[in-house]
Amino acid sequence: MKMERLVEEILRLKGERNAIIMAHNYQLPEVQDIADFLGDSLELARKAVKTDADVIVFAGVDFMAETAKILNPGKTVLLPSRRATCAMANMLKVEHILEAKEQYPDAPVVLYVNTTAETKAYADVTVTSANAVKIVEKLDSDVVIFGPDKNLASYVARQTGKKVIPVPEYGHCYVHRKFTVEDVERARELYPNAKLMVHPECAPEVQERADIIVSTGGMIRRAPEHDEWVVFTEREMVYRLQTLHPEIKFHPAKDDATCIGMKAITLNHIYESLRDMKYAVEVPNEIAEKARKAIERMLELS
Ligand code: 13P
Ligand code: SF4
């Protein structure tokens, strides 16, 4: 089907189903263009509790769609592709949390939303890159167990001065791991007037050399502070920033920083998803109830 026809069909089906399309900032440009709501992980979770649509089509990765389902057990949440998954979220297993709990029984378990629902059921609170520092600061403990991103964990440790135990020790995002100190040096040389915006999933040595360290939502909010930026995160973020701020210059720090899970969703998948009501996200009740408490605590604290 041609692109224009596909968009028409999506809009028609969306009306028929009383559906909303929610999309993450890393989605393909054509997917961003048809979304009803675009945001970072925190904004998407917040929006998910507010919608009165019957169906949420989630253009993002599986943990984001699961979060929307956990917060809306009565609604249908569709993930348009089974390949839309987050490699980092899949690194954390329940055993890692239990092992850390044995060593630090009094430490609260703080989990990044980039986790499976099963592991979230063991969390005291979830966080996103936008609120992790604020939430860990508020917790009444100087030691926290934190997973799965070791780079976000070290950022939180530096910002809060607390002892942050990373679980697993090697948790990372393969997209953000691509950025190196050489990329920072090249960016400074190529664009001497630009500032560097860096996602906290990047390595500490890259973070140290950044002008600002922010979530994708933070990148959007803080972009007007300067007129030229180099962007250290998934490459589609530049499209999102440029659409919102055409007067500002944005350069990707790397052209090949691509999240395969995010790119698994195309317009055709969204069309088929609405047409066939697939793939419905299901989270077993006992897991959903526990995970919901941790997500709701995050929403209260942030
Ligand atoms: P944000 O919450 O900053 O959008 O990050 C989500 C993510 O998966 C980054 O890789
Ligand atoms: Fe997961 Fe990294 Fe993709 Fe974000 S960019 S969804 S952390 S794999």
GROMACS .gro file of C-alpha atoms and ligand atoms in nm:
model
  320
    1MET     CA    1   0.000   0.000   0.000
    2LYS     CA    2   0.126   0.351  -0.078
    3MET     CA    3   0.225   0.569   0.216
    4GLU     CA    4  -0.067   0.817   0.180
    5ARG     CA    5  -0.324   0.537   0.161
    6LEU     CA    6  -0.163   0.364   0.459
    7VAL     CA    7  -0.191   0.681   0.666
    8GLU     CA    8  -0.559   0.722   0.562
    9GLU     CA    9  -0.634   0.364   0.662
   10ILE     CA   10  -0.458   0.406   0.997
   11LEU     CA   11  -0.660   0.719   1.071
   12ARG     CA   12  -0.985   0.547   0.971
   13LEU     CA   13  -0.916   0.240   1.188
   14LYS     CA   14  -0.803   0.458   1.477
   15GLY     CA   15  -1.144   0.630   1.473
   16GLU     CA   16  -1.334   0.302   1.445
   17ARG     CA   17  -1.146   0.145   1.737
   18ASN     CA   18  -1.136   0.461   1.952
   19ALA     CA   19  -0.761   0.415   1.957
   20ILE     CA   20  -0.467   0.640   2.038
   21ILE     CA   21  -0.116   0.600   1.896
   22MET     CA   22   0.156   0.665   2.154
   23ALA     CA   23   0.513   0.675   2.031
   24HIS     CA   24   0.861   0.708   2.176
   25ASN     CA   25   1.097   0.981   2.056
   26TYR     CA   26   1.318   0.718   1.882
   27GLN     CA   27   1.049   0.598   1.640
   28LEU     CA   28   1.091   0.627   1.263
   29PRO     CA   29   1.003   0.977   1.130
   30GLU     CA   30   0.687   0.857   0.952
   31VAL     CA   31   0.569   0.691   1.274
   32GLN     CA   32   0.644   1.005   1.476
   33ASP     CA   33   0.439   1.203   1.222
   34ILE     CA   34   0.118   1.002   1.278
   35ALA     CA   35   0.147   0.966   1.657
   36ASP     CA   36  -0.115   1.127   1.881
   37PHE     CA   37   0.136   1.153   2.159
   38LEU     CA   38   0.516   1.143   2.150
   39GLY     CA   39   0.742   1.143   2.451
   40ASP     CA   40   1.014   0.998   2.668
   41SER     CA   41   0.949   0.699   2.894
   42LEU     CA   42   0.819   0.909   3.182
   43GLU     CA   43   0.591   1.122   2.966
   44LEU     CA   44   0.450   0.810   2.799
   45ALA     CA   45   0.379   0.645   3.136
   46ARG     CA   46   0.208   0.963   3.259
   47LYS     CA   47   0.002   0.992   2.942
   48ALA     CA   48  -0.100   0.625   2.964
   49VAL     CA   49  -0.289   0.690   3.289
   50LYS     CA   50  -0.475   0.985   3.142
   51THR     CA   51  -0.607   0.857   2.810
   52ASP     CA   52  -0.976   0.776   2.766
   53ALA     CA   53  -0.917   0.578   2.445
   54ASP     CA   54  -1.021   0.210   2.450
   55VAL     CA   55  -0.712   0.096   2.262
   56ILE     CA   56  -0.352   0.213   2.296
   57VAL     CA   57  -0.127   0.131   2.001
   58PHE     CA   58   0.220   0.155   2.143
   59ALA     CA   59   0.495   0.248   1.899
   60GLY     CA   60   0.790   0.184   2.125
   61VAL     CA   61   0.954  -0.119   2.280
   62ASP     CA   62   0.789  -0.394   2.482
   63PHE     CA   63   0.863  -0.266   2.834
   64MET     CA   64   0.692   0.064   2.748
   65ALA     CA   65   0.380  -0.113   2.619
   66GLU     CA   66   0.381  -0.335   2.930
   67THR     CA   67   0.395  -0.027   3.153
   68ALA     CA   68   0.094   0.117   2.968
   69LYS     CA   69  -0.094  -0.211   3.013
   70ILE     CA   70  -0.005  -0.238   3.384
   71LEU     CA   71  -0.141   0.114   3.436
   72ASN     CA   72  -0.451   0.041   3.226
   73PRO     CA   73  -0.552  -0.320   3.293
   74GLY     CA   74  -0.897  -0.262   3.142
   75LYS     CA   75  -0.772  -0.128   2.809
   76THR     CA   76  -0.634  -0.306   2.508
   77VAL     CA   77  -0.267  -0.224   2.456
   78LEU     CA   78  -0.119  -0.327   2.122
   79LEU     CA   79   0.250  -0.362   2.041
   80PRO     CA   80   0.264  -0.364   1.658
   81SER     CA   81   0.576  -0.581   1.625
   82ARG     CA   82   0.698  -0.876   1.830
   83ARG     CA   83   1.055  -0.770   1.754
   84ALA     CA   84   1.014  -0.437   1.935
   85THR     CA   85   1.218  -0.520   2.240
   86CYS     CA   86   1.485  -0.350   2.455
   87ALA     CA   87   1.808  -0.547   2.476
   88MET     CA   88   1.905  -0.377   2.800
   89ALA     CA   89   1.573  -0.455   2.972
   90ASN     CA   90   1.627  -0.822   2.888
   91MET     CA   91   1.966  -0.826   3.065
   92LEU     CA   92   1.814  -0.805   3.413
   93LYS     CA   93   1.682  -1.131   3.561
   94VAL     CA   94   1.498  -1.185   3.888
   95GLU     CA   95   1.799  -1.383   4.021
   96HIS     CA   96   2.023  -1.075   3.991
   97ILE     CA   97   1.787  -0.881   4.216
   98LEU     CA   98   1.755  -1.162   4.468
   99GLU     CA   99   2.134  -1.205   4.489
  100ALA     CA  100   2.181  -0.833   4.554
  101LYS     CA  101   1.899  -0.841   4.810
  102GLU     CA  102   2.083  -1.116   5.000
  103GLN     CA  103   2.390  -0.894   5.024
  104TYR     CA  104   2.203  -0.570   5.094
  105PRO     CA  105   1.875  -0.676   5.259
  106ASP     CA  106   1.780  -0.323   5.371
  107ALA     CA  107   1.853  -0.149   5.041
  108PRO     CA  108   1.550  -0.051   4.835
  109VAL     CA  109   1.531  -0.196   4.484
  110VAL     CA  110   1.516   0.085   4.229
  111LEU     CA  111   1.451  -0.033   3.875
  112TYR     CA  112   1.476   0.163   3.553
  113VAL     CA  113   1.148   0.135   3.358
  114ASN     CA  114   1.361  -0.039   3.094
  115THR     CA  115   1.288  -0.373   3.262
  116THR     CA  116   1.048  -0.662   3.215
  117ALA     CA  117   0.721  -0.662   3.411
  118GLU     CA  118   0.845  -0.974   3.590
  119THR     CA  119   1.146  -0.791   3.737
  120LYS     CA  120   0.942  -0.477   3.811
  121ALA     CA  121   0.737  -0.692   4.047
  122TYR     CA  122   1.049  -0.701   4.271
  123ALA     CA  123   1.103  -0.324   4.267
  124ASP     CA  124   1.023  -0.083   4.548
  125VAL     CA  125   1.007   0.194   4.291
  126THR     CA  126   1.075   0.237   3.920
  127VAL     CA  127   1.255   0.534   3.767
  128THR     CA  128   1.326   0.675   3.423
  129SER     CA  129   1.630   0.871   3.311
  130ALA     CA  130   1.423   1.188   3.370
  131ASN     CA  131   1.355   1.130   3.740
  132ALA     CA  132   1.611   0.874   3.868
  133VAL     CA  133   1.821   1.129   4.061
  134LYS     CA  134   1.520   1.298   4.219
  135ILE     CA  135   1.365   0.968   4.329
  136VAL     CA  136   1.685   0.813   4.468
  137GLU     CA  137   1.746   1.138   4.661
  138LYS     CA  138   1.401   1.107   4.818
  139LEU     CA  139   1.448   0.747   4.932
  140ASP     CA  140   1.523   0.706   5.300
  141SER     CA  141   1.837   0.496   5.245
  142ASP     CA  142   2.201   0.570   5.160
  143VAL     CA  143   2.237   0.242   4.972
  144VAL     CA  144   2.015   0.139   4.680
  145ILE     CA  145   2.010  -0.159   4.447
  146PHE     CA  146   1.975  -0.024   4.094
  147GLY     CA  147   1.924  -0.199   3.761
  148PRO     CA  148   1.980  -0.264   3.482
  149ASP     CA  149   2.180   0.028   3.339
  150LYS     CA  150   2.522   0.061   3.504
  151ASN     CA  151   2.582   0.398   3.336
  152LEU     CA  152   2.260   0.548   3.470
  153ALA     CA  153   2.350   0.388   3.805
  154SER     CA  154   2.687   0.564   3.813
  155TYR     CA  155   2.523   0.893   3.709
  156VAL     CA  156   2.276   0.859   3.997
  157ALA     CA  157   2.560   0.774   4.238
  158ARG     CA  158   2.757   1.084   4.136
  159GLN     CA  159   2.455   1.313   4.158
  160THR     CA  160   2.317   1.185   4.489
  161GLY     CA  161   2.637   1.080   4.671
  162LYS     CA  162   2.462   0.753   4.765
  163LYS     CA  163   2.599   0.402   4.727
  164VAL     CA  164   2.435   0.256   4.417
  165ILE     CA  165   2.470  -0.120   4.365
  166PRO     CA  166   2.429  -0.200   3.994
  167VAL     CA  167   2.240  -0.517   3.897
  168PRO     CA  168   2.357  -0.688   3.684
  169GLU     CA  169   2.710  -0.547   3.698
  170TYR     CA  170   2.734  -0.529   3.317
  171GLY     CA  171   2.386  -0.385   3.232
  172HIS     CA  172   2.407  -0.140   2.943
  173CYS     CA  173   2.242  -0.020   2.623
  174TYR     CA  174   2.429  -0.126   2.310
  175VAL     CA  175   2.314   0.190   2.127
  176HIS     CA  176   2.450   0.433   2.386
  177ARG     CA  177   2.764   0.225   2.438
  178LYS     CA  178   2.869   0.320   2.084
  179PHE     CA  179   2.951   0.676   2.189
  180THR     CA  180   3.316   0.724   2.287
  181VAL     CA  181   3.549   1.000   2.403
  182GLU     CA  182   3.676   1.018   2.042
  183ASP     CA  183   3.320   1.102   1.930
  184VAL     CA  184   3.314   1.384   2.184
  185GLU     CA  185   3.648   1.517   2.059
  186ARG     CA  186   3.537   1.492   1.696
  187ALA     CA  187   3.211   1.673   1.774
  188ARG     CA  188   3.399   1.956   1.950
  189GLU     CA  189   3.632   1.990   1.650
  190LEU     CA  190   3.364   1.970   1.380
  191TYR     CA  191   3.114   2.195   1.555
  192PRO     CA  192   3.312   2.433   1.778
  193ASN     CA  193   3.007   2.648   1.858
  194ALA     CA  194   2.779   2.358   1.946
  195LYS     CA  195   2.704   2.223   2.292
  196LEU     CA  196   2.676   1.853   2.365
  197MET     CA  197   2.353   1.694   2.495
  198VAL     CA  198   2.417   1.343   2.625
  199HIS     CA  199   2.179   1.072   2.744
  200PRO     CA  200   2.268   0.923   3.086
  201GLU     CA  201   2.286   0.576   2.929
  202CYS     CA  202   2.618   0.685   2.771
  203ALA     CA  203   2.945   0.583   2.939
  204PRO     CA  204   3.065   0.794   3.237
  205GLU     CA  205   3.368   0.926   3.043
  206VAL     CA  206   3.130   1.059   2.774
  207GLN     CA  207   2.892   1.203   3.036
  208GLU     CA  208   3.184   1.384   3.205
  209ARG     CA  209   3.257   1.571   2.883
  210ALA     CA  210   2.893   1.669   2.814
  211ASP     CA  211   2.738   2.013   2.849
  212ILE     CA  212   2.408   1.864   2.965
  213ILE     CA  213   2.307   1.509   3.065
  214VAL     CA  214   1.937   1.456   3.002
  215SER     CA  215   1.657   1.216   2.911
  216THR     CA  216   1.511   1.249   2.562
  217GLY     CA  217   1.230   1.464   2.704
  218GLY     CA  218   1.494   1.678   2.876
  219MET     CA  219   1.670   1.724   2.541
  220ILE     CA  220   1.350   1.871   2.397
  221ARG     CA  221   1.290   2.099   2.695
  222ARG     CA  222   1.646   2.229   2.716
  223ALA     CA  223   1.723   2.267   2.344
  224PRO     CA  224   1.616   2.638   2.339
  225GLU     CA  225   1.904   2.717   2.582
  226HIS     CA  226   2.146   2.719   2.285
  227ASP     CA  227   2.134   2.750   1.904
  228GLU     CA  228   2.348   2.448   1.807
  229TRP     CA  229   2.375   2.102   1.961
  230VAL     CA  230   2.543   1.767   1.902
  231VAL     CA  231   2.310   1.490   2.012
  232PHE     CA  232   2.444   1.179   2.189
  233THR     CA  233   2.156   0.934   2.175
  234GLU     CA  234   1.958   0.723   1.926
  235ARG     CA  235   1.972   0.884   1.583
  236GLU     CA  236   1.597   0.953   1.536
  237MET     CA  237   1.609   1.196   1.824
  238VAL     CA  238   1.756   1.450   1.583
  239TYR     CA  239   1.442   1.429   1.365
  240ARG     CA  240   1.225   1.481   1.672
  241LEU     CA  241   1.430   1.779   1.793
  242GLN     CA  242   1.454   1.935   1.447
  243THR     CA  243   1.077   1.908   1.391
  244LEU     CA  244   1.007   2.083   1.719
  245HIS     CA  245   1.283   2.341   1.694
  246PRO     CA  246   1.347   2.420   1.325
  247GLU     CA  247   1.540   2.735   1.419
  248ILE     CA  248   1.805   2.538   1.614
  249LYS     CA  249   2.085   2.327   1.456
  250PHE     CA  250   2.113   1.965   1.568
  251HIS     CA  251   2.386   1.720   1.462
  252PRO     CA  252   2.382   1.349   1.539
  253ALA     CA  253   2.703   1.248   1.720
  254LYS     CA  254   2.688   0.924   1.519
  255ASP     CA  255   2.475   0.823   1.220
  256ASP     CA  256   2.467   0.456   1.314
  257ALA     CA  257   2.334   0.482   1.670
  258THR     CA  258   2.021   0.286   1.589
  259CYS     CA  259   1.797   0.096   1.828
  260ILE     CA  260   1.683  -0.213   1.638
  261GLY     CA  261   1.387  -0.268   1.871
  262MET     CA  262   1.257   0.083   1.813
  263LYS     CA  263   1.302   0.049   1.438
  264ALA     CA  264   1.106  -0.278   1.430
  265ILE     CA  265   0.781  -0.080   1.402
  266THR     CA  266   0.680   0.055   1.060
  267LEU     CA  267   0.361   0.226   0.942
  268ASN     CA  268   0.255  -0.104   0.791
  269HIS     CA  269   0.288  -0.274   1.130
  270ILE     CA  270   0.073  -0.003   1.286
  271TYR     CA  271  -0.191  -0.048   1.016
  272GLU     CA  272  -0.195  -0.428   1.062
  273SER     CA  273  -0.197  -0.386   1.436
  274LEU     CA  274  -0.515  -0.176   1.424
  275ARG     CA  275  -0.673  -0.394   1.156
  276ASP     CA  276  -0.614  -0.727   1.334
  277MET     CA  277  -0.590  -0.598   1.693
  278LYS     CA  278  -0.244  -0.746   1.735
  279TYR     CA  279  -0.031  -0.799   1.934
  280ALA     CA  280  -0.227  -0.753   2.256
  281VAL     CA  281   0.002  -0.707   2.556
  282GLU     CA  282  -0.088  -0.925   2.854
  283VAL     CA  283   0.071  -0.917   3.197
  284PRO     CA  284  -0.031  -1.183   3.451
  285ASN     CA  285  -0.235  -1.030   3.736
  286GLU     CA  286  -0.005  -1.112   4.025
  287ILE     CA  287   0.295  -0.961   3.843
  288ALA     CA  288   0.095  -0.660   3.723
  289GLU     CA  289  -0.031  -0.577   4.074
  290LYS     CA  290   0.317  -0.570   4.225
  291ALA     CA  291   0.473  -0.389   3.928
  292ARG     CA  292   0.190  -0.131   3.935
  293LYS     CA  293   0.278  -0.034   4.293
  294ALA     CA  294   0.640   0.037   4.191
  295ILE     CA  295   0.534   0.239   3.885
  296GLU     CA  296   0.269   0.433   4.078
  297ARG     CA  297   0.524   0.515   4.347
  298MET     CA  298   0.746   0.659   4.075
  299LEU     CA  299   0.460   0.872   3.941
  300GLU     CA  300   0.387   1.001   4.294
  301LEU     CA  301   0.752   1.083   4.369
  302SER     CA  302   0.834   1.256   4.040
  30313P     P1  303   1.407   0.821   2.769
  30313P     O1  304   1.319   0.793   2.884
  30313P     O2  305   1.509   0.927   2.795
  30313P     O3  306   1.327   0.852   2.646
  30313P     O4  307   1.494   0.692   2.740
  30313P     C1  308   1.440   0.570   2.705
  30313P     C2  309   1.537   0.484   2.642
  30313P     O5  310   1.511   0.371   2.613
  30313P     C3  311   1.668   0.541   2.614
  30313P     O6  312   1.744   0.449   2.546
  304SF4    FE1  313   1.665  -0.020   2.508
  304SF4    FE2  314   1.886   0.106   2.429
  304SF4    FE3  315   1.684   0.076   2.262
  304SF4    FE4  316   1.664   0.245   2.469
  304SF4     S1  317   1.800   0.261   2.293
  304SF4     S2  318   1.508   0.098   2.401
  304SF4     S3  319   1.779   0.132   2.624
  304SF4     S4  320   1.808  -0.089   2.352
   0.00000   0.00000   0.00000
